[in-house]
XYZ file of C-alpha atoms in Angstrom:
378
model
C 14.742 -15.616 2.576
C 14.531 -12.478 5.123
C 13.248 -9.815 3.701
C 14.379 -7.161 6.511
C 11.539 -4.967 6.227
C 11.401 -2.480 9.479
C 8.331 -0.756 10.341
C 8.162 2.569 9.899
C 5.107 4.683 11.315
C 4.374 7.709 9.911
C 2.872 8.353 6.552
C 4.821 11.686 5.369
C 8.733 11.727 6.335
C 11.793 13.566 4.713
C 14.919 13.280 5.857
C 16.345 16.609 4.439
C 20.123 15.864 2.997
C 20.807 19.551 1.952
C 22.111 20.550 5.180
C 23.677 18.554 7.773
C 23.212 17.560 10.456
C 19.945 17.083 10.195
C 16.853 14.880 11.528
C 13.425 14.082 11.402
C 10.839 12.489 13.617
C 9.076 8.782 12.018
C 5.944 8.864 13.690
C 2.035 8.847 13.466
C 0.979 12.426 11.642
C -1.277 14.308 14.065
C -3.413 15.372 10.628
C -4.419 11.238 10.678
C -4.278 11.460 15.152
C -6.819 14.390 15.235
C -9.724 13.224 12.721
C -9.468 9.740 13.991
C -9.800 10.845 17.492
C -12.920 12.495 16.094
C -13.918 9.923 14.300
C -14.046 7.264 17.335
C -15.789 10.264 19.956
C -18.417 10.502 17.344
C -19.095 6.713 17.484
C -18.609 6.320 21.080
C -21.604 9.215 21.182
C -23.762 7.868 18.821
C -23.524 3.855 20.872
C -24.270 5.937 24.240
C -27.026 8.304 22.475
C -28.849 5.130 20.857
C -28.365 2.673 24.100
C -29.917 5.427 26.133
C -32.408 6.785 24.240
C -32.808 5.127 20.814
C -36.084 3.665 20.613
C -36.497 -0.238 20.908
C -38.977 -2.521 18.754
C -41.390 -4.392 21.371
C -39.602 -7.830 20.606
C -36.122 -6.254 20.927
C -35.647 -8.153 23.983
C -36.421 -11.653 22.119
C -34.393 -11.323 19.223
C -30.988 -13.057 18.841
C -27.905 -11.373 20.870
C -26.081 -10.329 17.677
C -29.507 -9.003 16.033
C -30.248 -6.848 19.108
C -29.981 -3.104 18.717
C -28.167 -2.937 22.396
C -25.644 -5.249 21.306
C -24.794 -3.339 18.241
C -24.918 -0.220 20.382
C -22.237 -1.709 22.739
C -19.863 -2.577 19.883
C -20.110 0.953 18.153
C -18.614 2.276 21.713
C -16.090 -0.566 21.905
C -14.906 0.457 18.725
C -14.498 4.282 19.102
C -12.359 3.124 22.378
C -10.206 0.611 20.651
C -9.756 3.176 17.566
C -8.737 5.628 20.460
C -6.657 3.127 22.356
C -5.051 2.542 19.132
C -4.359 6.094 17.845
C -2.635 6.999 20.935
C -0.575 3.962 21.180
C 0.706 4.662 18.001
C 1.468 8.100 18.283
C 3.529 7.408 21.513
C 5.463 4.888 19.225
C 7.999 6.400 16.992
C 11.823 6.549 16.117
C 13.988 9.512 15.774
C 16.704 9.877 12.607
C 19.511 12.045 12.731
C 22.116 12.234 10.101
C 25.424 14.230 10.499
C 27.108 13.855 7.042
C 29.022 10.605 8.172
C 26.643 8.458 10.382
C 23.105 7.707 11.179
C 22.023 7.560 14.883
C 18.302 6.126 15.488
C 16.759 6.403 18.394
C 12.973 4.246 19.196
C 10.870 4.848 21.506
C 8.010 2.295 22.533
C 4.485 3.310 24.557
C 5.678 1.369 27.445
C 9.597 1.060 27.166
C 12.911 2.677 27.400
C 14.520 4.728 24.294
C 17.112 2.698 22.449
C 19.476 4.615 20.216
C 21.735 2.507 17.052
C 24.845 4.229 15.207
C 25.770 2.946 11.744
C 28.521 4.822 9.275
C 26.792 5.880 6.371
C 29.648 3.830 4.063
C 28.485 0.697 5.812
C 25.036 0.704 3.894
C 24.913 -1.319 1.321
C 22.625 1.142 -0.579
C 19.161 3.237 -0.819
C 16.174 1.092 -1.420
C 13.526 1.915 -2.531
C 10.415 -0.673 -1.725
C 6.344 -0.379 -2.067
C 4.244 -1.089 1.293
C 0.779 -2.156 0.976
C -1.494 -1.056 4.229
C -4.907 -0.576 5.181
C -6.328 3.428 5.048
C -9.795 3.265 6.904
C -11.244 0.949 4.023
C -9.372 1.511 1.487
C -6.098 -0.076 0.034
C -3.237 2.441 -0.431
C 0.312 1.970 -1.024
C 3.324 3.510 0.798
C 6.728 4.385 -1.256
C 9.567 4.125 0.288
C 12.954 5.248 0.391
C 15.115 4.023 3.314
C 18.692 3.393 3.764
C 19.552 -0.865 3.621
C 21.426 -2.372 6.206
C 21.609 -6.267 6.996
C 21.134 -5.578 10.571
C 16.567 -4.769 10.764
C 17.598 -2.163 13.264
C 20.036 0.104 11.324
C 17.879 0.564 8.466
C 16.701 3.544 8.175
C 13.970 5.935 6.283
C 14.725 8.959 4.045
C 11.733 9.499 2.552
C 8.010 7.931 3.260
C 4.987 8.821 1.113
C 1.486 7.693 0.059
C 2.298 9.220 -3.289
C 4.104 7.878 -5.598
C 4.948 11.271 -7.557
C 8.629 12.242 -8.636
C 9.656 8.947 -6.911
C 12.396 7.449 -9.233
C 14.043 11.075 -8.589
C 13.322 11.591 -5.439
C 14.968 7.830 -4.892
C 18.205 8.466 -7.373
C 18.445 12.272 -5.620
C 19.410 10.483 -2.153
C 21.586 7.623 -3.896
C 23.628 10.496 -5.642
C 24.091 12.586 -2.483
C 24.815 9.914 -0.275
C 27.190 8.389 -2.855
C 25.203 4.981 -2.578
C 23.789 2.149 -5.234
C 20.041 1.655 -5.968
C 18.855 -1.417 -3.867
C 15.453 -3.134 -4.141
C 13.862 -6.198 -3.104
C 12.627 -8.633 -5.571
C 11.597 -12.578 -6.011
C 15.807 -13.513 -6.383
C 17.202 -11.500 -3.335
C 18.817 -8.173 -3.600
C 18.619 -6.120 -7.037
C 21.966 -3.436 -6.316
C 22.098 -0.748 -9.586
C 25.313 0.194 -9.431
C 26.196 4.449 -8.774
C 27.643 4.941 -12.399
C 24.041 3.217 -13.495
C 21.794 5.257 -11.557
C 19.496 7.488 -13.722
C 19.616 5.620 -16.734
C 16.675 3.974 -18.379
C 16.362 0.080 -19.355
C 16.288 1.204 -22.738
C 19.776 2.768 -21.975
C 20.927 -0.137 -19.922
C 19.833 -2.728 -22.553
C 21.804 -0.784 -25.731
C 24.864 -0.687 -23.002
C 24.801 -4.938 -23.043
C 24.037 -4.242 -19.005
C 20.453 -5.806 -19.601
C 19.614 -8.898 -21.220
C 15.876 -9.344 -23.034
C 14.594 -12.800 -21.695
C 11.216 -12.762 -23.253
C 10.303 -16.200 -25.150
C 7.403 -15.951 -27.180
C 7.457 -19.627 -27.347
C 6.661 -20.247 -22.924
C 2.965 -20.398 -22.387
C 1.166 -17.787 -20.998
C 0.431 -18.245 -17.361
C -3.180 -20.071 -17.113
C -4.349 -17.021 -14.594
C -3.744 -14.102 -16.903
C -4.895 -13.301 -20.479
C -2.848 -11.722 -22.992
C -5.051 -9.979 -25.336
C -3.249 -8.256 -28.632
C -4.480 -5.601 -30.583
C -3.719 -3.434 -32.964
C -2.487 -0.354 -31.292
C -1.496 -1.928 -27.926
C -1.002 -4.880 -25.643
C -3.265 -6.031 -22.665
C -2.685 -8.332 -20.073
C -5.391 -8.828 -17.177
C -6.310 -11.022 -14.260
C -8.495 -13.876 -15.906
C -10.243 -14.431 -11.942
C -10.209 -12.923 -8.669
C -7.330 -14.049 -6.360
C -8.616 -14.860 -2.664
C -5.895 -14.314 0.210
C -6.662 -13.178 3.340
C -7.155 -9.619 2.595
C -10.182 -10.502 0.363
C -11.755 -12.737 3.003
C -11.362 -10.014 5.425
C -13.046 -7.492 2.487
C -16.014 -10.750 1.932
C -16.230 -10.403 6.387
C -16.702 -6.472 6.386
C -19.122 -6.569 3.621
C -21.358 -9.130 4.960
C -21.039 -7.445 8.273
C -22.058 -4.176 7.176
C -24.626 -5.239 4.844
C -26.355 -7.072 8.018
C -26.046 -3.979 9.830
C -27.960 -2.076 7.108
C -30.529 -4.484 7.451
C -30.827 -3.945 11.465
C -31.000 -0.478 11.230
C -33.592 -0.107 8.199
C -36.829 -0.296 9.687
C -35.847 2.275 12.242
C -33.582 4.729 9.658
C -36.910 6.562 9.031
C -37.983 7.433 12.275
C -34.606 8.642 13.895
C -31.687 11.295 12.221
C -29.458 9.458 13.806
C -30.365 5.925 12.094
C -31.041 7.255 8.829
C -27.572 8.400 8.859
C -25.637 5.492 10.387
C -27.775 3.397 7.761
C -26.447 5.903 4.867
C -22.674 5.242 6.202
C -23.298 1.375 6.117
C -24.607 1.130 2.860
C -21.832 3.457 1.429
C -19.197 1.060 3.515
C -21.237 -2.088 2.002
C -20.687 -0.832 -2.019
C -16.910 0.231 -1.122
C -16.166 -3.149 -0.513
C -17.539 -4.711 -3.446
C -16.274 -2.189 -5.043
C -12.845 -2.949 -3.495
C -13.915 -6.395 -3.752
C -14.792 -7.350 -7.339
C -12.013 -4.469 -8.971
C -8.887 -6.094 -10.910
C -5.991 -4.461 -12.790
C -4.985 -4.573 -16.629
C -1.698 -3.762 -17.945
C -1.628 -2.521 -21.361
C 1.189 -1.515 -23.405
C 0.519 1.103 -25.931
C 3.532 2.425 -28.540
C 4.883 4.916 -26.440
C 3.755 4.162 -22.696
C 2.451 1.392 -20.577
C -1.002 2.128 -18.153
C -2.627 0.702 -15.712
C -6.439 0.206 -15.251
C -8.494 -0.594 -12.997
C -11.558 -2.251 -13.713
C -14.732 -2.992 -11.773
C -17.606 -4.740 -13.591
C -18.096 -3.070 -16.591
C -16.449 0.307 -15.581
C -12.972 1.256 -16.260
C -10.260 4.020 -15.504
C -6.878 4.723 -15.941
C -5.118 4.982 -12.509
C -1.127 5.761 -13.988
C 0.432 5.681 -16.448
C 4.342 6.215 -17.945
C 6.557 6.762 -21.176
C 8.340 3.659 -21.769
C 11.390 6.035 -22.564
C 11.547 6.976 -18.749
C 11.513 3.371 -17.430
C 14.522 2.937 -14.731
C 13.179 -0.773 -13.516
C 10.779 -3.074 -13.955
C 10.917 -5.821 -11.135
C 9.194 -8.318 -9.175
C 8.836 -6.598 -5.755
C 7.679 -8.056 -2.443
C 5.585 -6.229 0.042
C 6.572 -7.840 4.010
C 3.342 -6.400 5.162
C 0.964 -7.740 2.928
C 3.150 -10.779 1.738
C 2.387 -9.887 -1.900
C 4.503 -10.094 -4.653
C 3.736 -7.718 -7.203
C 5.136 -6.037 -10.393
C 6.945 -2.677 -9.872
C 7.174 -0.255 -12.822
C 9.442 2.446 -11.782
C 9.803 5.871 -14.361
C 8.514 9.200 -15.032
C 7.594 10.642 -11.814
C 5.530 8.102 -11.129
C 5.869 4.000 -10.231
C 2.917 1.119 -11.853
C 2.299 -1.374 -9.353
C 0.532 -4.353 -11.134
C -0.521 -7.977 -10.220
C -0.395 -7.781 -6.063
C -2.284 -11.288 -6.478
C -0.038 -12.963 -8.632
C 2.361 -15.855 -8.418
C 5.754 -15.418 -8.791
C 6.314 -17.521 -12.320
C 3.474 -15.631 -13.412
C 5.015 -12.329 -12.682
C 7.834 -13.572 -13.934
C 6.986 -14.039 -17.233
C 4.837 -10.389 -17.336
C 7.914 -8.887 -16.272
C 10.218 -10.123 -19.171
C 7.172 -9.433 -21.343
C 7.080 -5.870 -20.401
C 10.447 -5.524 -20.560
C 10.799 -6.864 -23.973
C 8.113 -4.365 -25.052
C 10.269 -2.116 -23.256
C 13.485 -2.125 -25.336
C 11.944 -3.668 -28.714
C 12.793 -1.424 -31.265
């Protein structure tokens, strides 16, 4: 199935419906352009200061090409120019929305071609959606929420609302269906979900005592083989039994190793230069953010009154979010484009749970109707 997913640019975008007309800009933030820029000039210095004047060990010359300190010198300047290259590319990429009360006009604009502008009435939508975007933030996973107006045509949809937090979301999401007199869309595993406008703001538990929601929970269907379902007396807890390898963690395994032998390099020579000790400090830092990143897996557990999400690395745990189970709008089995994840979206409060990005399907499946039957079980 198509998923018609656009990409959208920038980080932090509003599309303001309280006056009209109105428009915003969807493009690279210069708060991200400006420290990046920074960032890369700082490496592209430190390659140039080390290939002219770092010192050398006598048998530099004889060791391998990739354990030579000039090679590693040379790709610290390659990458503060592609990071630079990059940055600006982006920034020169972007797509204008402007919203008059009764249509949306978009105009893109691409680094190297001509502006192309697309008109759509706003009663041709077929609704707001609301969708979670997984992307890459230096080295660190973060999510992007959402809110854009759903069109089948790729190039009519349109953002309202683009954030890396998910605060105030689910009102934030039914604020913009209300005004623009549209139904709550999201992608999940079967196709379109559509919430109709006279359903909008209520909860599951509401939805389920209206006979709108059915509860299809069987305690008798085995529990997926890669998740654990652990009860206890005061609260439920399902967790990843193993780590889930996709692309994303092979590319986390690559950087690690890569750093880690970088470390190595630079150690016997991270005493006798400022310059080393710190670039040593930064790879070692980089090398435990990855395992960290690396070896870290989710639990849900549902407690009386609210359902939370952990994350847990190794021994260590914390609560990242959590939500009443009073406030729950939706609990569905998203898809993220980007990433090609499915994953469990918990959306109440003023918050939304993401759980199991590495899951399958069936097995989100059945953690869906188990949540929701802890949901609306009285």
């Amino acid at each position: 199935m198509s998923y018609n997913a656009p990409d959208h640019f920038s980080y932090q975008f509003m599309l303001n419906l309280s006056k009209t007309p109105t428009k915003c800009a969807d493009r690279i933030s210069l708060k991200l352009l400006f420290p990046g820029l920074i960032a890369a000039l700082f490496l592209i210095m430190l390659g140039c200061y080390e290939l002219l004047n770092g010192a050398r060990p006598e048998n530099d010359n004889f060791s391998p090409f990739w354990f030579n300190l000039t090679f590693f010198d040379f790709i610290l300047i390659l990458l503060g120019v592609w990071i630079i290259c990059s940055l600006l590319l982006h920034y020169f990429r972007y797509k204008k929305v402007f919203f008059d009360g009764k249509k949306i006009t978009i105009i893109y604009r691409s680094p190297f071609g001509a502006k192309t502008t697309v008109k759509e009435s706003i009663k041709k939508y077929i609704g707001v959606r609301f969708r979670v975007e997984f992307f890459q933030f230096g080295f660190l996973n973060k999510n992007k929420y959402i809110i854009e107006l759903y069109s089948d045509n790729l190039d009519k949809t349109a953002p309202l609302y683009i954030s890396t937090k998910g605060h105030n979301i689910r009102k934030i999401w039914e604020e913009y269906a209300r005004t623009l007199n549209l139904p709550q869309v999201m992608t999940t595993d079967n196709g379109i979900a559509i919430r109709e406008t006279k359903d909008v703001g209520k909860s599951l538990i509401q939805l389920y005592q209206e006979g709108s929601l059915k509860n299809e929970f069987d305690i008798k269907e085995s529990i997926p083989a890669d998740i654990s379902w652990v009860h206890k007396s005061d609260k439920e807890v399902i967790k990843n039994r193993n780590i889930h390898w996709d692309w994303y963690n092979i590319l986390t395994l690559f950087g690690c190793i890569f750093c880690f032998l970088l470390f190595l390099v630079f150690l016997p020579d991270a005493l006798r230069h400022v310059s080393m000790l710190l670039l040593d400090i930064s790879l070692f830092v980089l090398t435990c953010l990855f395992i960290i990143r690396l070896f870290t897996k989710d639990k849900l557990i549902v407690k009386p009154h609210k359902i939370v999400i952990v994350h847990k690395t190794f021994m260590f745990s914390r609560k990242k979010y959590d939500v009443l189970k009073e406030d729950i709008q939706a609990v569905d089995i998203a898809y993220s484009p980007v990433a090609e994840r499915y994953f469990l979206a918990i959306i109440g409060g003023d918050k939304t749970l993401v759980f199991g990005r590495r899951l399958s399907p069936e097995t989100l499946r059945w953690v869906r109707n188990f949540v929701v039957n802890e949901i609306i079980k009285k």
